[in-house]
Amino acid sequence: MDMLGGDDIAAAALDDWRRLAQGLHARYRVDDFAAAARFVAAVAEAGDEVGHHPRVAIAPGVVDLKLSTEDAIYREDDGTEHVVEWMTQQDVDLARRITEVAAAQGLAPDPAAVSVLELGLDTPDSARVAPVWAALLTGDPASRGRGTPGDEVRDAAQRIPNLWFDDPAEERAGQRVHVEVYVAPEAAGPRIAAAVAAGATVVDDSQAPRLVVLADPDGNRGVVCAPGA
């Protein structure tokens, strides 16, 4: 299926869900593990009906879900097609169905609490270093370029954060790896304010609120990303 753009996803008005990185994410509050299990079982049935399922994680008091399509189609301007992991219409449709399931079970969504962590590495030659990081992080050479037309390292089981590569416009002494924290748009401001209150400085807010670069007192950089903003 064709990948959806940000405008398409915004137009879907999925109130319980937030677009972060390559997927749609939701969190629902549950009273106990039994309630979580009932919800996941109902979500599984909804997914069985359409042959598509979310990734699910259960933690104390919450159920986290991610929807994405592993074989979405990305087309370049010249018509070249790539198979990528991204959001498609089937993810939007299943998100709506899961929202209905949660409402029927009386579960409250907490979309402001969703987040995704990714790693970025500055390098002028990703093809040279990506095999090393694929082996180090996942032990699987196939994780290099999985779900992306580039060299990005993505673990099939999603046990570790994605690692992507950037050719820096300027040389930065010291730090070459930085973290990127994807948050819901409504959480970006408070997250940045909390970091600043803890001692961070804002290095670059020229793309705010979608992307703000922060540095800790030692100069180590991190990025707060709110792609749906």
Short mmCIF file of C-alpha atoms in Angstrom, two decimals:
data_model
loop_
_atom_site.label_atom_id
_atom_site.label_comp_id
_atom_site.label_asym_id
_atom_site.label_seq_id
_atom_site.Cartn_x
_atom_site.Cartn_y
_atom_site.Cartn_z
CA MET A 1 0.00 0.00 0.00
CA ASP A 2 1.12 3.57 -0.62
CA MET A 3 2.62 5.42 2.35
CA LEU A 4 0.58 8.33 3.71
CA GLY A 5 1.88 11.86 4.10
CA GLY A 6 1.60 13.95 7.22
CA ASP A 7 -1.38 15.89 5.86
CA ASP A 8 -3.24 12.65 5.15
CA ILE A 9 -2.70 11.42 8.67
CA ALA A 10 -3.66 14.75 10.20
CA ALA A 11 -6.86 14.77 8.14
CA ALA A 12 -7.79 11.37 9.56
CA ALA A 13 -8.29 13.09 12.96
CA LEU A 14 -7.17 10.11 15.06
CA ASP A 15 -7.64 11.75 18.45
CA ASP A 16 -6.25 8.81 20.46
CA TRP A 17 -3.15 8.46 18.29
CA ARG A 18 -0.02 10.46 17.50
CA ARG A 19 2.30 10.20 14.50
CA LEU A 20 5.83 9.67 15.79
CA ALA A 21 8.77 8.63 13.60
CA GLN A 22 7.58 5.84 11.28
CA GLY A 23 4.35 4.87 13.03
CA LEU A 24 1.10 5.74 14.74
CA HIS A 25 1.29 5.43 18.52
CA ALA A 26 -1.32 5.23 21.27
CA ARG A 27 -1.37 4.62 25.00
CA TYR A 28 -4.41 3.48 26.97
CA ARG A 29 -4.72 3.43 30.74
CA VAL A 30 -5.82 0.15 32.34
CA ASP A 31 -6.65 -0.79 35.92
CA ASP A 32 -4.68 -4.01 36.03
CA PHE A 33 -3.02 -6.71 33.95
CA ALA A 34 -6.27 -8.58 33.44
CA ALA A 35 -7.85 -5.48 31.90
CA ALA A 36 -4.80 -5.09 29.68
CA ALA A 37 -5.08 -8.69 28.55
CA ARG A 38 -8.78 -8.29 27.71
CA PHE A 39 -8.03 -5.21 25.68
CA VAL A 40 -5.16 -6.83 23.79
CA ALA A 41 -7.33 -9.88 23.06
CA ALA A 42 -10.03 -7.65 21.58
CA VAL A 43 -7.43 -5.73 19.56
CA ALA A 44 -6.12 -9.05 18.25
CA GLU A 45 -9.60 -9.99 17.06
CA ALA A 46 -9.98 -6.65 15.30
CA GLY A 47 -6.61 -7.16 13.64
CA ASP A 48 -7.48 -10.70 12.59
CA GLU A 49 -10.50 -9.36 10.74
CA VAL A 50 -8.32 -7.26 8.43
CA GLY A 51 -5.08 -9.26 8.52
CA HIS A 52 -3.06 -6.48 10.14
CA HIS A 53 -1.93 -6.04 13.74
CA PRO A 54 -0.23 -3.46 15.94
CA ARG A 55 2.85 -3.96 18.05
CA VAL A 56 1.75 -4.08 21.67
CA ALA A 57 3.57 -3.54 24.95
CA ILE A 58 2.01 -3.93 28.39
CA ALA A 59 3.47 -2.05 31.36
CA PRO A 60 1.99 -1.36 34.80
CA GLY A 61 -1.22 0.58 34.25
CA VAL A 62 -0.84 1.05 30.49
CA VAL A 63 -1.01 -0.61 27.10
CA ASP A 64 1.12 0.92 24.35
CA LEU A 65 0.41 0.29 20.68
CA LYS A 66 2.24 1.06 17.46
CA LEU A 67 0.78 0.78 13.97
CA SER A 68 2.88 0.76 10.83
CA THR A 69 3.07 -1.14 7.53
CA GLU A 70 6.31 -2.96 6.84
CA ASP A 71 5.85 -3.03 3.06
CA ALA A 72 4.54 0.47 2.37
CA ILE A 73 5.46 1.92 -1.02
CA TYR A 74 7.47 5.13 -1.28
CA ARG A 75 7.79 6.71 -4.72
CA GLU A 76 10.48 9.16 -5.71
CA ASP A 77 9.70 12.02 -8.09
CA ASP A 78 11.05 10.00 -11.02
CA GLY A 79 8.72 7.11 -10.23
CA THR A 80 11.31 4.87 -8.55
CA GLU A 81 9.62 2.76 -5.88
CA HIS A 82 11.00 1.67 -2.52
CA VAL A 83 9.50 -0.69 0.04
CA VAL A 84 9.62 1.03 3.43
CA GLU A 85 8.13 0.79 6.90
CA TRP A 86 5.64 3.62 7.20
CA MET A 87 1.98 4.43 7.80
CA THR A 88 -0.67 3.47 5.24
CA GLN A 89 -4.45 3.56 5.04
CA GLN A 90 -4.71 0.16 6.71
CA ASP A 91 -3.01 1.61 9.78
CA VAL A 92 -5.45 4.53 9.88
CA ASP A 93 -8.42 2.16 9.52
CA LEU A 94 -7.18 -0.17 12.26
CA ALA A 95 -6.39 2.77 14.54
CA ARG A 96 -10.02 3.85 14.29
CA ARG A 97 -11.18 0.31 15.09
CA ILE A 98 -8.87 0.07 18.12
CA THR A 99 -10.19 3.40 19.37
CA GLU A 100 -13.69 1.92 19.23
CA VAL A 101 -12.56 -1.18 21.12
CA ALA A 102 -10.95 0.94 23.84
CA ALA A 103 -14.05 3.10 24.21
CA ALA A 104 -16.25 0.02 24.48
CA GLN A 105 -14.08 -1.24 27.33
CA GLY A 106 -14.04 2.14 29.07
CA LEU A 107 -10.32 2.71 28.65
CA ALA A 108 -8.95 6.24 28.68
CA PRO A 109 -6.40 7.26 26.02
CA ASP A 110 -3.28 9.16 27.02
CA PRO A 111 -1.85 10.38 23.70
CA ALA A 112 0.37 13.05 25.28
CA ALA A 113 2.38 10.29 26.99
CA VAL A 114 3.56 8.47 23.86
CA SER A 115 7.21 8.81 22.85
CA VAL A 116 9.84 7.19 20.63
CA LEU A 117 13.61 7.21 21.06
CA GLU A 118 15.96 7.13 18.06
CA LEU A 119 19.71 7.55 17.72
CA GLY A 120 21.53 9.72 15.19
CA LEU A 121 25.16 9.38 14.15
CA ASP A 122 27.06 12.04 12.23
CA THR A 123 29.15 10.57 9.41
CA PRO A 124 30.07 11.57 5.86
CA ASP A 125 30.02 7.90 4.77
CA SER A 126 27.12 5.91 6.18
CA ALA A 127 27.77 2.97 3.84
CA ARG A 128 31.17 2.47 5.47
CA VAL A 129 30.03 2.51 9.09
CA ALA A 130 26.49 1.09 8.90
CA PRO A 131 27.56 -2.58 8.73
CA VAL A 132 29.49 -2.15 11.97
CA TRP A 133 26.50 -0.69 13.78
CA ALA A 134 24.11 -3.27 12.35
CA ALA A 135 26.32 -6.04 13.72
CA LEU A 136 26.95 -4.31 17.04
CA LEU A 137 23.37 -3.30 17.80
CA THR A 138 21.41 -6.25 16.41
CA GLY A 139 23.80 -9.00 15.33
CA ASP A 140 21.91 -9.12 12.04
CA PRO A 141 23.42 -7.69 8.83
CA ALA A 142 19.91 -7.45 7.37
CA SER A 143 19.01 -4.78 9.91
CA ARG A 144 20.95 -2.30 7.79
CA GLY A 145 18.44 -0.66 5.46
CA ARG A 146 15.46 -2.61 6.80
CA GLY A 147 12.29 -0.63 6.06
CA THR A 148 14.19 2.33 4.58
CA PRO A 149 15.91 3.12 1.26
CA GLY A 150 19.00 4.31 3.16
CA ASP A 151 21.54 2.73 5.51
CA GLU A 152 19.51 3.23 8.69
CA VAL A 153 19.78 0.37 11.17
CA ARG A 154 16.44 -1.01 12.31
CA ASP A 155 16.02 -4.10 14.46
CA ALA A 156 13.21 -6.34 13.20
CA ALA A 157 12.10 -7.06 16.77
CA GLN A 158 12.38 -3.37 17.74
CA ARG A 159 14.38 -4.25 20.83
CA ILE A 160 16.63 -1.23 20.34
CA PRO A 161 16.10 2.29 19.01
CA ASN A 162 16.56 2.90 15.29
CA LEU A 163 19.95 4.33 14.33
CA TRP A 164 20.07 6.74 11.41
CA PHE A 165 22.96 8.60 9.84
CA ASP A 166 23.42 12.28 9.06
CA ASP A 167 26.14 14.06 7.12
CA PRO A 168 26.71 17.11 9.35
CA ALA A 169 26.84 20.52 7.73
CA GLU A 170 29.56 21.45 10.19
CA GLU A 171 32.16 19.50 12.10
CA ARG A 172 31.33 19.23 15.79
CA ALA A 173 34.18 18.29 18.06
CA GLY A 174 33.49 15.44 20.47
CA GLN A 175 29.95 14.17 20.19
CA ARG A 176 29.06 12.21 17.06
CA VAL A 177 26.05 10.27 18.38
CA HIS A 178 22.95 12.04 19.69
CA VAL A 179 19.52 11.00 20.87
CA GLU A 180 16.25 12.04 19.29
CA VAL A 181 13.11 11.93 21.40
CA TYR A 182 9.83 11.92 19.47
CA VAL A 183 6.90 13.20 21.51
CA ALA A 184 3.30 14.23 20.94
CA PRO A 185 2.95 17.89 19.83
CA GLU A 186 1.29 18.89 23.09
CA ALA A 187 4.17 17.38 25.08
CA ALA A 188 7.03 19.10 23.21
CA GLY A 189 6.87 22.43 25.04
CA PRO A 190 6.72 20.95 28.54
CA ARG A 191 9.49 18.45 27.69
CA ILE A 192 11.80 21.22 26.44
CA ALA A 193 10.96 23.43 29.43
CA ALA A 194 11.76 20.59 31.82
CA ALA A 195 15.12 20.00 30.16
CA VAL A 196 15.98 23.71 30.28
CA ALA A 197 14.97 23.87 33.93
CA ALA A 198 17.32 20.95 34.57
CA GLY A 199 20.25 22.78 32.99
CA ALA A 200 19.93 22.31 29.22
CA THR A 201 20.34 25.13 26.72
CA VAL A 202 18.50 25.55 23.44
CA VAL A 203 21.02 25.26 20.60
CA ASP A 204 18.67 25.56 17.62
CA ASP A 205 14.94 26.25 17.58
CA SER A 206 14.72 27.44 13.97
CA GLN A 207 12.41 24.51 13.15
CA ALA A 208 10.33 24.68 16.33
CA PRO A 209 7.99 23.21 17.33
CA ARG A 210 8.72 20.26 15.03
CA LEU A 211 12.40 20.03 15.98
CA VAL A 212 14.41 21.68 18.75
CA VAL A 213 18.07 20.93 19.48
CA LEU A 214 19.19 21.04 23.11
CA ALA A 215 22.55 20.61 24.81
CA ASP A 216 23.42 19.52 28.32
CA PRO A 217 25.98 21.45 30.41
CA ASP A 218 28.80 19.41 28.82
CA GLY A 219 27.63 20.26 25.30
CA ASN A 220 26.11 16.86 24.48
CA ARG A 221 23.18 17.34 22.14
CA GLY A 222 19.71 15.86 22.07
CA VAL A 223 16.74 16.64 19.86
CA VAL A 224 13.06 16.90 20.74
CA CYS A 225 10.94 16.03 17.69
CA ALA A 226 7.20 16.60 17.38
CA PRO A 227 6.48 15.59 13.76
CA GLY A 228 2.74 16.15 14.04
CA ALA A 229 3.07 19.76 15.19
#
